[in-house]
Every structure is written in structure tokens, then in C-alpha cells.
Short mmCIF file of C-alpha atoms and ligand atoms in Angstrom, two decimals:
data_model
loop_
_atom_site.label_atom_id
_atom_site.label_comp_id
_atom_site.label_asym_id
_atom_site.label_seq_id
_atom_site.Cartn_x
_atom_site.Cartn_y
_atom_site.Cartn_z
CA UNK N 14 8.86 16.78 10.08
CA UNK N 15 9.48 13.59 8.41
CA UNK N 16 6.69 11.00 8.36
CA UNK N 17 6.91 8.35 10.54
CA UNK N 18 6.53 4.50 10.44
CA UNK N 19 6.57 1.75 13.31
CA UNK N 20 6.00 -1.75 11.77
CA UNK N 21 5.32 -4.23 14.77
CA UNK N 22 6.23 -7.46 12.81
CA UNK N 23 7.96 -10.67 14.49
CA UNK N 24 9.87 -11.18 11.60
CA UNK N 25 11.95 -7.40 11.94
CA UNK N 26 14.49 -8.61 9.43
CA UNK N 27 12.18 -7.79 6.51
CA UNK N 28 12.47 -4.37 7.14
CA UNK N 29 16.03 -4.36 7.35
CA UNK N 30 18.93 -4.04 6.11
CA UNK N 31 17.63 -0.41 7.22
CA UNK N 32 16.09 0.37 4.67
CA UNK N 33 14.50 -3.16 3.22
CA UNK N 34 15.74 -3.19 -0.23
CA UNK N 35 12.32 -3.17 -1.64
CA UNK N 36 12.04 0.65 -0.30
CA UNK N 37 15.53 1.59 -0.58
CA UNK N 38 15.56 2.64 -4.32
CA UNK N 39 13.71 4.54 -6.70
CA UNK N 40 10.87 6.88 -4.90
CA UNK N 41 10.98 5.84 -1.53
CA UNK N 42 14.02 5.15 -1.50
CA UNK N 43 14.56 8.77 -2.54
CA UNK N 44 12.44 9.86 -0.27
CA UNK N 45 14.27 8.81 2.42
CA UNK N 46 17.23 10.03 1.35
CA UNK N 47 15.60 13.42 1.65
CA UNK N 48 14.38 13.36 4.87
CA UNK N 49 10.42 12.80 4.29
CA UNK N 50 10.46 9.56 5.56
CA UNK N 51 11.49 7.33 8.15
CA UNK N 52 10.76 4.04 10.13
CA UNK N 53 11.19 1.43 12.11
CA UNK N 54 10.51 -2.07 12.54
CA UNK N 55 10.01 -3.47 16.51
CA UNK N 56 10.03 -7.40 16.90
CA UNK N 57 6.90 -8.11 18.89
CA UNK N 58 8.86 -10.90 19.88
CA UNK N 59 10.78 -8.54 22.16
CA UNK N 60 7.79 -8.33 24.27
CA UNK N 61 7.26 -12.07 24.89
CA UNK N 62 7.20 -13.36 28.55
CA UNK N 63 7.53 -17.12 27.26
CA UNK N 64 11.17 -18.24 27.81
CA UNK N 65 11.33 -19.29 24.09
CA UNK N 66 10.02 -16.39 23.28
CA UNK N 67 6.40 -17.80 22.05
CA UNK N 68 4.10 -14.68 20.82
CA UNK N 69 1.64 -17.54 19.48
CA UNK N 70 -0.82 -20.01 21.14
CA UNK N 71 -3.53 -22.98 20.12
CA UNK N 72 -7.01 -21.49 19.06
CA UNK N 73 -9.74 -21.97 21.88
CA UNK N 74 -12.09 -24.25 20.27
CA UNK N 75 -9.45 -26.41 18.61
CA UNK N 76 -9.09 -26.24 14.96
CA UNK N 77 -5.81 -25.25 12.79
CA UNK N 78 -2.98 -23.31 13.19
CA UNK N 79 -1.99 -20.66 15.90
CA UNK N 80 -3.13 -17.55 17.14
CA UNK N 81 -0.95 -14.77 18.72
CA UNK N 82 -1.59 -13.92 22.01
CA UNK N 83 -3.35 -10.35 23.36
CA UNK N 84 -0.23 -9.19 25.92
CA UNK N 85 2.85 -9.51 23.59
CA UNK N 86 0.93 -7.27 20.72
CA UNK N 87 -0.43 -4.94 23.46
CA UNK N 88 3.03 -4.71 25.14
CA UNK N 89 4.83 -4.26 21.69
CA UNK N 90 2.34 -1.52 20.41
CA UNK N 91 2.69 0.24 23.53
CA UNK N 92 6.56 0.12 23.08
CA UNK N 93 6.60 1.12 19.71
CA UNK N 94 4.55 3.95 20.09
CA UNK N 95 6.47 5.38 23.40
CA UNK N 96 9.38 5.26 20.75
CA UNK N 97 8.12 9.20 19.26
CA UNK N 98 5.92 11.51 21.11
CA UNK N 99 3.51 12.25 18.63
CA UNK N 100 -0.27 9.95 18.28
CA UNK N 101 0.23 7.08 15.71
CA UNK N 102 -2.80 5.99 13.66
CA UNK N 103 -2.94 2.32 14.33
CA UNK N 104 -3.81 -0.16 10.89
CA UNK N 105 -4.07 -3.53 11.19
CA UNK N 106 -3.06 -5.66 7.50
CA UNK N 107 -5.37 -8.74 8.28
CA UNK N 108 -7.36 -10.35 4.92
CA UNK N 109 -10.35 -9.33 7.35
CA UNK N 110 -9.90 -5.34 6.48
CA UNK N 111 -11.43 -2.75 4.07
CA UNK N 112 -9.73 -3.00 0.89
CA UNK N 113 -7.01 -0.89 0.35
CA UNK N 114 -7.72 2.06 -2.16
CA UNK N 115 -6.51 5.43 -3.44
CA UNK N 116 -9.03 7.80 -1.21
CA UNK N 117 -7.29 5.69 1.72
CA UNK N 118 -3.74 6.15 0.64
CA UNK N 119 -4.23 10.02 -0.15
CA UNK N 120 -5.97 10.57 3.66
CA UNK N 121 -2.69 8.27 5.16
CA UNK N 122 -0.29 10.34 2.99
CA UNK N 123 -1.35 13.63 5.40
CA UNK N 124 -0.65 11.57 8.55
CA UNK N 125 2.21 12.19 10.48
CA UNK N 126 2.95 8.76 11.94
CA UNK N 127 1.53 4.92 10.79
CA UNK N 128 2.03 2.23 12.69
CA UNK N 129 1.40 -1.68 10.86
CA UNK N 130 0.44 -4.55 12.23
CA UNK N 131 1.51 -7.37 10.50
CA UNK N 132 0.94 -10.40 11.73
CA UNK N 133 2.27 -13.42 10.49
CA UNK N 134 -0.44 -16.40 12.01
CA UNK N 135 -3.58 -17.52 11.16
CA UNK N 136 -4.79 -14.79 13.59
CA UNK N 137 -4.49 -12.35 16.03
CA UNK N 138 -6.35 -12.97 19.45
CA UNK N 139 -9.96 -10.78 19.18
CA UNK N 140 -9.58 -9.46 22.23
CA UNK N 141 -6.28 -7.09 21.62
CA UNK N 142 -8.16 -6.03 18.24
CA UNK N 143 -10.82 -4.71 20.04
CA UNK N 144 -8.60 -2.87 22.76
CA UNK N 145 -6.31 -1.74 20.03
CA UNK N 146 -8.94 -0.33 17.86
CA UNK N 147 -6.78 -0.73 14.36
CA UNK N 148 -8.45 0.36 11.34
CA UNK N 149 -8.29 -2.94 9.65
CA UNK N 150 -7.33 -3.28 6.03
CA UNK N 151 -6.41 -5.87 3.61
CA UNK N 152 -5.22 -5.56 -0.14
CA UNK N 153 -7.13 -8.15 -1.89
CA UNK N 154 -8.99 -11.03 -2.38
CA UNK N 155 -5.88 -13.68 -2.16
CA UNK N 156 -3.65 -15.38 0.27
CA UNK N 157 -0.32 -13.79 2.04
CA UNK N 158 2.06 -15.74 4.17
CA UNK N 159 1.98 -12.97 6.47
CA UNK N 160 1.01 -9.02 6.60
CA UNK N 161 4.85 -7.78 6.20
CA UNK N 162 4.16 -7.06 2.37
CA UNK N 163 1.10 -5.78 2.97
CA UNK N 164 2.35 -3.27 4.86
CA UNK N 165 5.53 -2.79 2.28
CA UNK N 166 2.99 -1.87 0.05
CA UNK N 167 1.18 0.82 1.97
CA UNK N 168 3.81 2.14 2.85
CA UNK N 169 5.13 2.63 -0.93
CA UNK N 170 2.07 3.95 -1.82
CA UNK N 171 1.70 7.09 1.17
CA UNK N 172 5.50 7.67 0.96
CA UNK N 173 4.93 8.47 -2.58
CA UNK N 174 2.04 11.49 -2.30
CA UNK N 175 4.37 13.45 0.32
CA UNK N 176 4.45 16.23 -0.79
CA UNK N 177 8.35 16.47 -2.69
CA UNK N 178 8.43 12.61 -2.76
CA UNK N 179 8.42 12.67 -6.45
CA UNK N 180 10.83 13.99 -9.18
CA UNK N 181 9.59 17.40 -10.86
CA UNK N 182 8.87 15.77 -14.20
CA UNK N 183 6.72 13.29 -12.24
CA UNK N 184 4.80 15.99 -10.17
CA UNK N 185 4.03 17.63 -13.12
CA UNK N 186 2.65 14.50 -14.95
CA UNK N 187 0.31 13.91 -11.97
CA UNK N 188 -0.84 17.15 -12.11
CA UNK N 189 -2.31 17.53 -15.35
CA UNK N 190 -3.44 14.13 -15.47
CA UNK N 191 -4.76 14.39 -11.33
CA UNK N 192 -8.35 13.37 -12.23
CA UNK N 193 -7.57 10.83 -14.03
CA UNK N 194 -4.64 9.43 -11.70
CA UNK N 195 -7.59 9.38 -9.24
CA UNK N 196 -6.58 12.66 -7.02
CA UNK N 197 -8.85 13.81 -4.61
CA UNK N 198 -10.02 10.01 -3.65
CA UNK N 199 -11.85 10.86 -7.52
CA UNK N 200 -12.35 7.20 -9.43
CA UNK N 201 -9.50 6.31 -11.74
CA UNK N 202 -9.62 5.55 -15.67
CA UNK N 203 -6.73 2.98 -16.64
CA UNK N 204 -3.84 4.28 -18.42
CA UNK N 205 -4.10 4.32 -22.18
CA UNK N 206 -1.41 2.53 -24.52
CA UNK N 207 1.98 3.82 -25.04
CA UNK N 208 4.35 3.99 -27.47
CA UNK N 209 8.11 4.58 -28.07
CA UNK N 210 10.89 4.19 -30.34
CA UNK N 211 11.14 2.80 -32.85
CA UNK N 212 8.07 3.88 -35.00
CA UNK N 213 8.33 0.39 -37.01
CA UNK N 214 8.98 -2.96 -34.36
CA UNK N 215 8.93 -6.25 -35.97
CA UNK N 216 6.46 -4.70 -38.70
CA UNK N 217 4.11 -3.74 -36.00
CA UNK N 218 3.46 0.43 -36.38
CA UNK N 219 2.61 2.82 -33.65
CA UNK N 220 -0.62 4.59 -33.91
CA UNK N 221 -0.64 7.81 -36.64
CA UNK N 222 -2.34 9.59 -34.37
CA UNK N 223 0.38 9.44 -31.53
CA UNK N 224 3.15 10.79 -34.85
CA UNK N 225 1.05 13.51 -36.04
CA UNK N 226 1.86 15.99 -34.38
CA UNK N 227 -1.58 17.09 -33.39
CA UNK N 228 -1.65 17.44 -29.82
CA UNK N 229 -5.86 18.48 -29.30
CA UNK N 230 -6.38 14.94 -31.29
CA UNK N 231 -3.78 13.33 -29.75
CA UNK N 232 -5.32 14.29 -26.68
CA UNK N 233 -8.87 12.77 -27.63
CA UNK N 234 -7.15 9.24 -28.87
CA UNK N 235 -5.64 8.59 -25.39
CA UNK N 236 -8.97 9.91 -23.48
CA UNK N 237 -11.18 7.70 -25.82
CA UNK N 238 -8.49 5.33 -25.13
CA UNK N 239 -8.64 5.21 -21.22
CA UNK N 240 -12.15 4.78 -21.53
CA UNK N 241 -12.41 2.21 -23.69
CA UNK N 242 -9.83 0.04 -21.65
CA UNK N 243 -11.78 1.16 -18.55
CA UNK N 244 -15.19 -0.13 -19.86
CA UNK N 245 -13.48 -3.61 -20.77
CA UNK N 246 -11.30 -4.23 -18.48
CA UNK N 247 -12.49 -2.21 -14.86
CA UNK N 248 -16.33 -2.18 -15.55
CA UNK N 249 -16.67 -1.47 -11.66
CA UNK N 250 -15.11 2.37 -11.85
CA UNK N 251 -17.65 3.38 -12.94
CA UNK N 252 -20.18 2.94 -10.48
CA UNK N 253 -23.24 4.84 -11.81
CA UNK N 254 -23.27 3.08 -15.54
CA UNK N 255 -24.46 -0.61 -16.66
CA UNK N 256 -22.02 -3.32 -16.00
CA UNK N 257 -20.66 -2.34 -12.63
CA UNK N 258 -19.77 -4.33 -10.58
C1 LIG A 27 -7.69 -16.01 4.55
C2 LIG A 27 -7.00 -17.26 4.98
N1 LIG A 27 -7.09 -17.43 6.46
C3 LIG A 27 -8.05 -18.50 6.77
C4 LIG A 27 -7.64 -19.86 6.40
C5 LIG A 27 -5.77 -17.72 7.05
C6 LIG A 27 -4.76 -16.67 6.83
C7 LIG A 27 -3.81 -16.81 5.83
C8 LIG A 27 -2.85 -15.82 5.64
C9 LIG A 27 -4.73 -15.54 7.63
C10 LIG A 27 -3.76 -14.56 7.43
C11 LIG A 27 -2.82 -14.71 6.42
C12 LIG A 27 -1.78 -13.68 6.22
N2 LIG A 27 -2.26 -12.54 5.42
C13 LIG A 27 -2.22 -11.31 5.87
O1 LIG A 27 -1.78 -11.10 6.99
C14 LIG A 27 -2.71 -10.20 5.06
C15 LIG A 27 -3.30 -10.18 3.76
C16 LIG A 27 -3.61 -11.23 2.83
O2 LIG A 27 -3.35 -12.42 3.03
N3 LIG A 27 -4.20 -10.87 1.65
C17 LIG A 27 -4.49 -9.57 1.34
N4 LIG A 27 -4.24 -8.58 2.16
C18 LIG A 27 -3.65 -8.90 3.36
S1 LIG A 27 -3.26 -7.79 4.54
C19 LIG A 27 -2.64 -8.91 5.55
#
């Protein structure tokens, strides 16, 4: 059966037109197309009591901005998830959560239903966190208007390791480079260089060793390569040498 997403969200229309453009093309779009994915965006809205609707209320203890309210989440989550029968494995996007990395994609990519919080406030009230249990996560150190592309992301990044999600050329790519694409939750190298036609641009050459035809050395370059870039650039993969971070 497909995989499933719920996206609880009070701002619904990013997810649609069904799908949001940003996952309606290349491989999730694809995937869809084939049946290994679906979801479905619910308007936590919908569950407000307030006559205008209001999911969000002033912070107890004064200070900035709003915070939404325990029973319109709770309500909304419990909707949502009374939409399929089968247990969804509830993740919170908040700036708050573990940092979003491979290991974590590859054990969401074996789930069989996700459902994302996004909230779109300075917070969510503690209380509903707590009761809800999330897993928390968060995809970097910088600010987002709101948790929608957060989730967008995620959710490109599992929809891509189901299994058939990706092209047979592609499959085959990430299987003889798996380590390196960080398979198996395994640390990643960056990518080496590459190089295309034309062999001469604006008197700028491609390297010999990529033209010569000699694959074992060829080989070597781009390992050597990925290393080097790795060391430079990513110091913190690797965790057991000098300079990590
Ligand atoms: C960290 C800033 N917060 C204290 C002033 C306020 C705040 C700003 C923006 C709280 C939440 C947000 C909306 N961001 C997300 O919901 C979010 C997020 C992010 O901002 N960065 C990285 N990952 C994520 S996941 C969800």
C-alpha cells in the first residue's frame, strides 16, 4: 500500500492544488503518479470553536506574538488520523527539534503513514506537545515563516527512498555509490566535481583524468576527490578525525 501523509497545517492551500506544485513533478511527483504515495492536507482551522475561527491565543506571561491553542491541534490530529485506519507516526517541524538527517529520512521512508505538524506561530501551546508526543524535528539553524516547507521537504526526501520511487538509471547510481550516498544511516562524503560537454569551455579544460579512458584511475580521482572536498568543506563527517566539528 501506498504511503501515507496527513499534514495538519492552517494554511491547507500550500498543499494544494492536489498535489502542491513543488511535489507534483519530477520524483515525487512521479511517485505519485504511480501509486507509492499519497496525502492530505487538514486545516486545523476546521477544528476551531472560536466563531472567527481563532486557532491562536496571547502567550501567558505576556511577551510577543501568539501561541496556538492545545484543543484545536488535539481535535485536528485526532481528525486527521481517524481519516485511515492504520497508526500514524506523529513529527512535529518546530526549530525546537532534532535536526533532520539521512539515518532519519531512511527509518521514515519504511513507515507506512507520517503525519506533520506545521505550525505557523511563534508556538504551539506545551501542553498538546506533551499529550501528542511528536517526535520533534527541525531542519536547521535559521528562521521559517512557518513549518509548511519544512514538512515539503521531508516529505521529498522519504517519498524518494520508496522503494520504485526512482528511475532505473537512478537506482542503479545509488547503488553502487550507497556508501557514499550515505545508505544505511552510514556518514556521507560530498559529491566530487563533474564534467560534461564540451571538453574545451571558454578555454577552461576538463580534467585528463575524467577523458582517459581509464576507469580504475578514474575511479581513484573522484574518491580522492570526495574526500578532499569533504575535509574542506564538511570537516564534521567525519567524526572520529581532527577538525570535527
Ligand atoms: C526561532 C525563532 N522563534 C523565536 C523568536 C520564533 C519562531 C519563528 C519561526 C518560531 C517558529 C517559526 C517557524 N519555523 C518553523 O516552524 C520550523 C523551522 C524553522 O524555522 N527552521 C528550521 N526548521 C524548522 S521546522 C519548523
Amino acid at each position: 500500500m501506498a504511503i501515507r501523509f496527513d499534514i495538519l497545517t492552517t494554511f491547507p492551500e500550500m498543499f494544494s492544488p492536489d498535489p502542491p506544485a513543488a511535489l507534483a513533478v519530477s520524483i515525487p511527483g512521479r511517485a505519485r503518479s504511480a501509486g507509492l504515495v499519497e496525502w492530505h492536507a487538514t486545516d486545523i482551522r476546521a477544528y476551531s470553536r472560536d466563531k472567527h475561527r481563532k486557532t491562536d491565543e496571547r502567550p501567558f506571561g505576556g511577551g510577543p506574538g501568539m501561541v496556538m491553542m492545545c484543543q484545536p491541534l488535539w481535535d485536528a490530529v485526532a481528525g486527521a488520523e481517524a481519516l485511515d485506519p492504520r497508526p500514524a507516526a506523529r513529527i512535529l517541524l518546530t526549530p525546537q527539534g532534532e535536526r533532520l538527517h539521512q539515518g532519519m529520512v531512511e527509518e521514515l521512508a519504511r513507515l507506512e503513514r507520517i503525519l506533520l505538524i506545521a505550525g505557523h506561530y511563534e508556538g504551539i501551546d506545551e501542553r498538546v506537545i506533551e499529550r501528542l508526543a511528536p517526535r520533534e524535528v527541525s531542519l536547521g539553524d535559521y528562521v521559517l515563516s512557518g513549518g509548511e516547507m519544512a514538512a515539503m521537504v521531508l516529505m521529498d526526501a522519504v517519498i524518494r527512498l520508496i522503494p520504485g520511487a526512482l528511475g532505473d538509471g537512478e537506482s542503479a547510481v545509488r547503488e553502487s555509490f550507497s556508501v557514499a550516498d550515505g545508505a544505511g544511516g552510514g556518514r556521507r562524503l560530498l559529491d566530487c566535481p563533474q564534467y560534461t560537454r564540451p571538453r574545451t569551455w571558454e578555454s577552461m579544460e576538463v580534467p585528463e583524468v575524467l577523458t582517459s579512458g581509464d576507469h580504475e584511475r578514474i575511479a581513484r580521482w573522484r574518491l580522492e576527490r570526495m574526500l578532499e572536498r569533504t575535509r574542506a568543506r564538511r570537516p564534521d563527517l567525519f567524526p572520529n578525525q581532527e577538525g570535527a566539528g
